[in-house]
Short mmCIF file of C-alpha atoms in Angstrom, two decimals:
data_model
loop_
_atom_site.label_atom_id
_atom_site.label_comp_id
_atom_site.label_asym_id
_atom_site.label_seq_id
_atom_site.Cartn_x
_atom_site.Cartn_y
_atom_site.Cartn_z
CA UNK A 1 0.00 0.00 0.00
CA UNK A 2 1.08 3.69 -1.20
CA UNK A 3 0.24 6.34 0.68
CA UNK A 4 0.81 10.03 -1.58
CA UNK A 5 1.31 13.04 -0.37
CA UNK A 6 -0.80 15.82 -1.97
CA UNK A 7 0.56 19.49 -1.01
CA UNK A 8 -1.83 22.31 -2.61
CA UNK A 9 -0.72 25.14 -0.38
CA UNK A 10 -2.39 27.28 2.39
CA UNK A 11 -6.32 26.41 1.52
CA UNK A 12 -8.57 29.39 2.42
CA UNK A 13 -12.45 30.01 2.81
CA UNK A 14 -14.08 29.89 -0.83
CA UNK A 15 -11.74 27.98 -2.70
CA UNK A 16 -12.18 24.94 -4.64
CA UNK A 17 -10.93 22.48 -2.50
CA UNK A 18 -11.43 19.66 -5.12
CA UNK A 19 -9.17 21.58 -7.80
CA UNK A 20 -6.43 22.16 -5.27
CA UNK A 21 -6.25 18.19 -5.04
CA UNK A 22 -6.59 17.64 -8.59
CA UNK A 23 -4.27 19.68 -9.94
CA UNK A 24 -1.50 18.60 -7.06
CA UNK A 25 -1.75 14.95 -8.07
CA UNK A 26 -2.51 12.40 -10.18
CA UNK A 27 -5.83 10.50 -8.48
CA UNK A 28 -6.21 7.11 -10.21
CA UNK A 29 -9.03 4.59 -10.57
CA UNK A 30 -9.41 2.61 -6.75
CA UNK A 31 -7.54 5.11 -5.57
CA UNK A 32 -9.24 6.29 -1.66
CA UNK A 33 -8.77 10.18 -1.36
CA UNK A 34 -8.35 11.07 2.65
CA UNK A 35 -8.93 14.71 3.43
CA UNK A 36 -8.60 16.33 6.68
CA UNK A 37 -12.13 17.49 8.34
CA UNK A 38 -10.35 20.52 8.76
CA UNK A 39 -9.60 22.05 5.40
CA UNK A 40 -13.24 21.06 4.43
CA UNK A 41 -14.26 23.55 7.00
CA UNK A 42 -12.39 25.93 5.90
CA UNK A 43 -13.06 26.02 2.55
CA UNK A 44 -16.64 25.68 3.12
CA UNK A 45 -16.10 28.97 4.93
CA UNK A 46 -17.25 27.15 8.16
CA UNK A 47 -14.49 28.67 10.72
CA UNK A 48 -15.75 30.76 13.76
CA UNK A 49 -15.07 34.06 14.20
CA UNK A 50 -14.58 34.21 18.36
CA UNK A 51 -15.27 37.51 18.90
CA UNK A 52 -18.71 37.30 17.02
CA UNK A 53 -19.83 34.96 19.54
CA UNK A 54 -22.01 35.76 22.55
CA UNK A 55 -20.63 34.58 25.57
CA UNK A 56 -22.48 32.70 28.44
CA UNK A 57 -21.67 32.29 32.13
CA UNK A 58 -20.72 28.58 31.93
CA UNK A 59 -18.47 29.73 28.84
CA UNK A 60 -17.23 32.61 31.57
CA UNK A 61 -16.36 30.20 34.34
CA UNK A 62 -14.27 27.38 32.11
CA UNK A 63 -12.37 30.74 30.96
CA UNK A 64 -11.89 31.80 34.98
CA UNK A 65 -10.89 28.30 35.93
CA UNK A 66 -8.04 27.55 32.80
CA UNK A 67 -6.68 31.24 31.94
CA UNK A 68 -8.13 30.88 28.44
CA UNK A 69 -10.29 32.77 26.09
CA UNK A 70 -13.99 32.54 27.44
CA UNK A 71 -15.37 32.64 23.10
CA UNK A 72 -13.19 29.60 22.61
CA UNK A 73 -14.85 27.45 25.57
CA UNK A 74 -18.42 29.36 23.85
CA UNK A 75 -17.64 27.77 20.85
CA UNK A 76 -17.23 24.44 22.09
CA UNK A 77 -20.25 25.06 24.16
CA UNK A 78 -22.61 25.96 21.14
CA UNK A 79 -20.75 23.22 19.01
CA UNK A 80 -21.31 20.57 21.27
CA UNK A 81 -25.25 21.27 20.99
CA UNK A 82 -24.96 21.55 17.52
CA UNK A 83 -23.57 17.86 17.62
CA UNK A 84 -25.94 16.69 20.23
CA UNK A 85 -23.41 15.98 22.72
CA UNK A 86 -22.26 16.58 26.56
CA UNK A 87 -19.69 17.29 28.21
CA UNK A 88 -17.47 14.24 29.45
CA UNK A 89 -14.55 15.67 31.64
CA UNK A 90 -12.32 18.98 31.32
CA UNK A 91 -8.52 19.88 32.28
CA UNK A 92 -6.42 22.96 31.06
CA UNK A 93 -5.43 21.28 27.71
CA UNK A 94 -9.16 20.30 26.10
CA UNK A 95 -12.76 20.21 27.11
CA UNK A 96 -13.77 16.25 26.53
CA UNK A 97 -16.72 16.00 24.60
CA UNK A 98 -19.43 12.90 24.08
CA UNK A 99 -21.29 13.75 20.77
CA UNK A 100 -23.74 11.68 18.59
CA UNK A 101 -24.22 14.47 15.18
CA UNK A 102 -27.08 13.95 12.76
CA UNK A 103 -26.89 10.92 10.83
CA UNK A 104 -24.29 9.11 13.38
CA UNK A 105 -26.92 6.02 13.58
CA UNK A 106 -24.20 3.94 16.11
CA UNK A 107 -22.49 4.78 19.12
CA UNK A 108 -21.44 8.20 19.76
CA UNK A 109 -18.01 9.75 19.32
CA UNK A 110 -15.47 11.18 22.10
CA UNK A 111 -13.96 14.25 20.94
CA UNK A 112 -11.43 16.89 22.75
CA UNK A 113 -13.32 20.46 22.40
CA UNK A 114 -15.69 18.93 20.35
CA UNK A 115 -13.28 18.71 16.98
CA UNK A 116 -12.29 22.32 17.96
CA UNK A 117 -8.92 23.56 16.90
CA UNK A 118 -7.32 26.97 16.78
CA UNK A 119 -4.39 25.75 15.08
CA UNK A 120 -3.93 26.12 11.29
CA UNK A 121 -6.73 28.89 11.31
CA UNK A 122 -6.37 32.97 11.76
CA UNK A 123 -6.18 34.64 14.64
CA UNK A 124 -9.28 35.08 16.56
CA UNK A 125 -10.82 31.96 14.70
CA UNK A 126 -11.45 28.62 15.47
CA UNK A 127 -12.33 25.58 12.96
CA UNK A 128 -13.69 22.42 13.49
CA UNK A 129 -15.57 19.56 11.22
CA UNK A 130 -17.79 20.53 8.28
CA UNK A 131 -21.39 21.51 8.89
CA UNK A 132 -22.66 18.26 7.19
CA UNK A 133 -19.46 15.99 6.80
CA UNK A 134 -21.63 12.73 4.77
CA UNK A 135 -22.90 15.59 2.56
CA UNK A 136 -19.20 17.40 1.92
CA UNK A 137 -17.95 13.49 1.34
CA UNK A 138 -20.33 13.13 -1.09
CA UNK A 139 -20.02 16.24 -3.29
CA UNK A 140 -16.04 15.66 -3.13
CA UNK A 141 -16.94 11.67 -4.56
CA UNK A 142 -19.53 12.84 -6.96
CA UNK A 143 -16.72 15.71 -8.32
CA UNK A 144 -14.22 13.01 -8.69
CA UNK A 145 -16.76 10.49 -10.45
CA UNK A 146 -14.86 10.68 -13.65
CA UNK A 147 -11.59 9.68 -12.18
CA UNK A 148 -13.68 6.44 -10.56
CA UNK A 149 -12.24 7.08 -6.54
CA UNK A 150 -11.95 4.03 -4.74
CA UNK A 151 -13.84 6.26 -1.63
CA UNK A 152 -13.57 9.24 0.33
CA UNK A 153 -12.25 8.95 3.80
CA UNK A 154 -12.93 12.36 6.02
CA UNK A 155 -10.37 12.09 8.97
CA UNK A 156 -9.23 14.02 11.94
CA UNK A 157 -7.00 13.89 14.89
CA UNK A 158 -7.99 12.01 18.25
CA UNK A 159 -6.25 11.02 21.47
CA UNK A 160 -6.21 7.90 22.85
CA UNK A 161 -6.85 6.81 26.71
CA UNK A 162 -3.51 6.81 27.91
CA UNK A 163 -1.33 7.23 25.36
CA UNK A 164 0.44 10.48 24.53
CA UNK A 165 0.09 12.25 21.57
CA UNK A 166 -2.56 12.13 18.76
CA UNK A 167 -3.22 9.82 16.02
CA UNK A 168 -6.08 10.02 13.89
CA UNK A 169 -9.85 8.83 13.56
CA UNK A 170 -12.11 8.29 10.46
CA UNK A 171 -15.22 10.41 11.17
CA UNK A 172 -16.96 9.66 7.61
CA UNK A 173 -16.14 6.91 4.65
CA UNK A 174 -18.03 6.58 1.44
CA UNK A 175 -16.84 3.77 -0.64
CA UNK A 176 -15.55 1.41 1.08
CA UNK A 177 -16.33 -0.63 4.57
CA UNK A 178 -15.02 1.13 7.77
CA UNK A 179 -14.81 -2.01 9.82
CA UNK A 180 -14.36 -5.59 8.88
CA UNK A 181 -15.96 -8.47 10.92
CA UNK A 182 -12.94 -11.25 11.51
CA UNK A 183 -15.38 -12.73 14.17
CA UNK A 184 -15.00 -16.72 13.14
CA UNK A 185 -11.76 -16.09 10.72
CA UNK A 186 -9.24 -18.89 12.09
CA UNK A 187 -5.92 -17.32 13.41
CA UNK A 188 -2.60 -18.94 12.95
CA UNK A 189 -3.44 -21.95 15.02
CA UNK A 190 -7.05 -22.41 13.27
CA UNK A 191 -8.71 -21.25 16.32
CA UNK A 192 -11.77 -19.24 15.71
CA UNK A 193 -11.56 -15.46 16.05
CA UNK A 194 -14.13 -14.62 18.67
CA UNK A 195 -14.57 -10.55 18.58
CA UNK A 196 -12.23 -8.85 16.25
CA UNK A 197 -12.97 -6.14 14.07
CA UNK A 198 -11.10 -4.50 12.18
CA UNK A 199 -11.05 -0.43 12.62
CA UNK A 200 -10.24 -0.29 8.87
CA UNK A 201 -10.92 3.64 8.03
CA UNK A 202 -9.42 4.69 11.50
CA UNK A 203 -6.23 2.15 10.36
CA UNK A 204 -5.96 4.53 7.47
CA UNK A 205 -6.74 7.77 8.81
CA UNK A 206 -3.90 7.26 11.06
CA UNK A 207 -1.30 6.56 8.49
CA UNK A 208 -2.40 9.44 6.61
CA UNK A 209 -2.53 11.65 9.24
CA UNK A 210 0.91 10.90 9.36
CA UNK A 211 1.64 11.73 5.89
CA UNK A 212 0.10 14.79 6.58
CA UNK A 213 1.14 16.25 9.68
CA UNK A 214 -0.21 18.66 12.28
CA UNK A 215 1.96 21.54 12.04
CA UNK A 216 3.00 24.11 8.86
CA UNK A 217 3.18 20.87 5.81
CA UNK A 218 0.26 22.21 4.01
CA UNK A 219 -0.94 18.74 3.04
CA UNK A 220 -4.35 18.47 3.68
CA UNK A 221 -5.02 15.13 1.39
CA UNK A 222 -3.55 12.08 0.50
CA UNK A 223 -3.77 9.56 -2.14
CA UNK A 224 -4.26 5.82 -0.58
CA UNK A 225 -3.23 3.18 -3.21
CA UNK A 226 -3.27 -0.60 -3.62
CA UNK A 227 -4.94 -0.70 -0.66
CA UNK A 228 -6.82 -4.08 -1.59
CA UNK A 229 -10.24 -2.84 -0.19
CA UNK A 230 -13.35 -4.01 -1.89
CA UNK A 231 -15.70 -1.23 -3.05
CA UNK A 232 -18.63 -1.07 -1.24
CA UNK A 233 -22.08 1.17 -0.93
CA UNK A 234 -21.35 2.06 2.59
CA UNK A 235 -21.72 5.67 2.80
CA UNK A 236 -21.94 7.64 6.42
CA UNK A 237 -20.43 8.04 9.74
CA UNK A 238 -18.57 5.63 10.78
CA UNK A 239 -20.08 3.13 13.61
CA UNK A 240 -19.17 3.55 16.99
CA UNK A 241 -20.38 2.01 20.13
CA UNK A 242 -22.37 2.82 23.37
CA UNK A 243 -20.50 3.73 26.39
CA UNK A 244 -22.09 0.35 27.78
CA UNK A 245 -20.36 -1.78 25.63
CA UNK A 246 -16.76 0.19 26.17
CA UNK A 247 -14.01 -0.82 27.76
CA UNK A 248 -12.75 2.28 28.96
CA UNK A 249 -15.48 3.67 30.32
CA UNK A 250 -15.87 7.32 32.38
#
C-alpha cells in the first residue's frame, strides 16, 4: 500500500478544494482520497469568528478556571449542541466531549473540544468539522466520479486513553467498509476469532494523518493506493459504540 502526499498550499475560505487536489496529483481509478475534516471547514467557509460569539456564564467560568479565552470554551459550548453531545470531563489542555451528530446512527463519538482547533486557522478563529461531513464526502466523490475514486475517507486527529500524543480517527467513509468483521476467521493456530474487528478507516486515517502532519506541511489530502479494499455502498459516519459496551469507560 502507497500512501501520496498531496501538497496544494495554504487552503482558504471559498476555494475549490477539489481543484487544489486535482491539480497537485494524479488521483487514479481505486484510488481512496483522505482529506482532513479541517480544510473542508475551511473552505466551506465554516471557521468561527470568536469575537462574534455571545458569551455565556458557563463559557465565563471554564475561561476563569483555565486562563483561556472565554469565546473559545463558547464555541465548544454551542458546538457541542450543535452535535448533540455533553460534556465528558475537562482539564487545562481540552474540554472532553461525548457527541452523537445527525446521521451518526451507532455509538457516539469522544472528541477533545468537540473537533475544535485553533491551530492552522487565523487569529481570533477557530475551525472544526464541516457543517454536514456525509454531505461534503459526497459532493467531493460525486466531483471526482470521472476519475472512478476508490472512496472518500474524512479524517481528523484524536487522542487515545492513555497514550500520549494524537493519532487520527475516520469520522466519515463513502466507498468502502469502515470495519471488517474477523469474528469466526481462524488465526494462525485455526482457532476461531471470537470478537475482532477491524477499525479499517481509523487504520488509514492514522497513516495518513501521518503523511500529513499537524503543524506548517500544508498537506491536507492524500492519495491511498493498492490498498486491496473491496468497493462497497457504505456511505456515512462511521459506527461507533455505546459507552455500555466500552471498555474504557468514564
Amino acid at each position: 500500500m502507497e500512501i501520496l502526499k498531496i501538497q496544494t498550499g495554504h487552503i482558504k475560505s471559498g476555494d475549490n478544494l477539489v481543484n487544489a487536489i486535482l491539480n497537485n496529483c494524479d488521483l487514479k481509478s481505486g484510488d481512496i482520497l483522505a482529506i482532513s475534516s479541517k480544510v473542508i471547514a475551511t473552505a466551506q467557509g465554516a471557521a468561527i469568528n470568536l469575537s462574534s460569539i455571545e458569551i455565556s456564564d458557563t463559557a465565563r467560568e471554564y475561561a476563569k478556571k483555565y486562563d483561556r479565552d472565554p469565546a473559545y470554551f463558547q464555541a465548544i459550548l454551542n458546538e457541542t449542541e450543535r452535535l448533540n453531545g455533553k460534556i465528558i470531563n475537562d482539564d487545562k489542555r481540552a474540554i472532553l466531549t461525548e457527541l452523537k451528530p445527525d446521521g451518526l446512527n451507532e455509538g457516539t463519538l469522544m472528541a477533545a473540544s468537540a473537533g475544535l482547533d485553533q491551530s492552522n486557522i487565523e487569529d481570533g478563529y477557530a475551525v472544526g468539522w464541516p457543517i454536514d461531513p456525509v454531505s461534503s464526502a459526497s459532493e467531493i466523490f460525486s466531483a471526482l466520479k470521472e476519475y472512478t475514486p476508490g472512496g472518500i475517507l474524512i479524517t481528523d486527529s484524536c487522542l487515545r486513553p492513555r497514550r500520549l500524543g494524537v493519532t487520527a480517527q475516520a469520522l466519515v467513509v463513502i466507498g468502502f467498509d469502515p470495519i471488517i468483521s474477523q469474528v469466526d476467521s481462524p488465526d494462525l493456530f485455526g482457532k476461531p476469532l471470537n470478537v475482532t474487528h477491524e477499525a479499517v478507516a481509523d487504520q488509514l486515517a492514522t497513516a495518513a494523518n501521518f503523511v500529513m502532519g499537524n503543524a506548517d506541511q500544508a498537506i491536507p489530502a492524500v492519495i491511498i493506493r493498492d490498498h486491496s479494499l473491496a468497493r462497497s455502498e457504505f456511505k456515512g459516519w462511521v459506527p461507533g459504540i455505546d459507552r455500555s459496551e466500552d471498555l474504557f469507560k468514564y
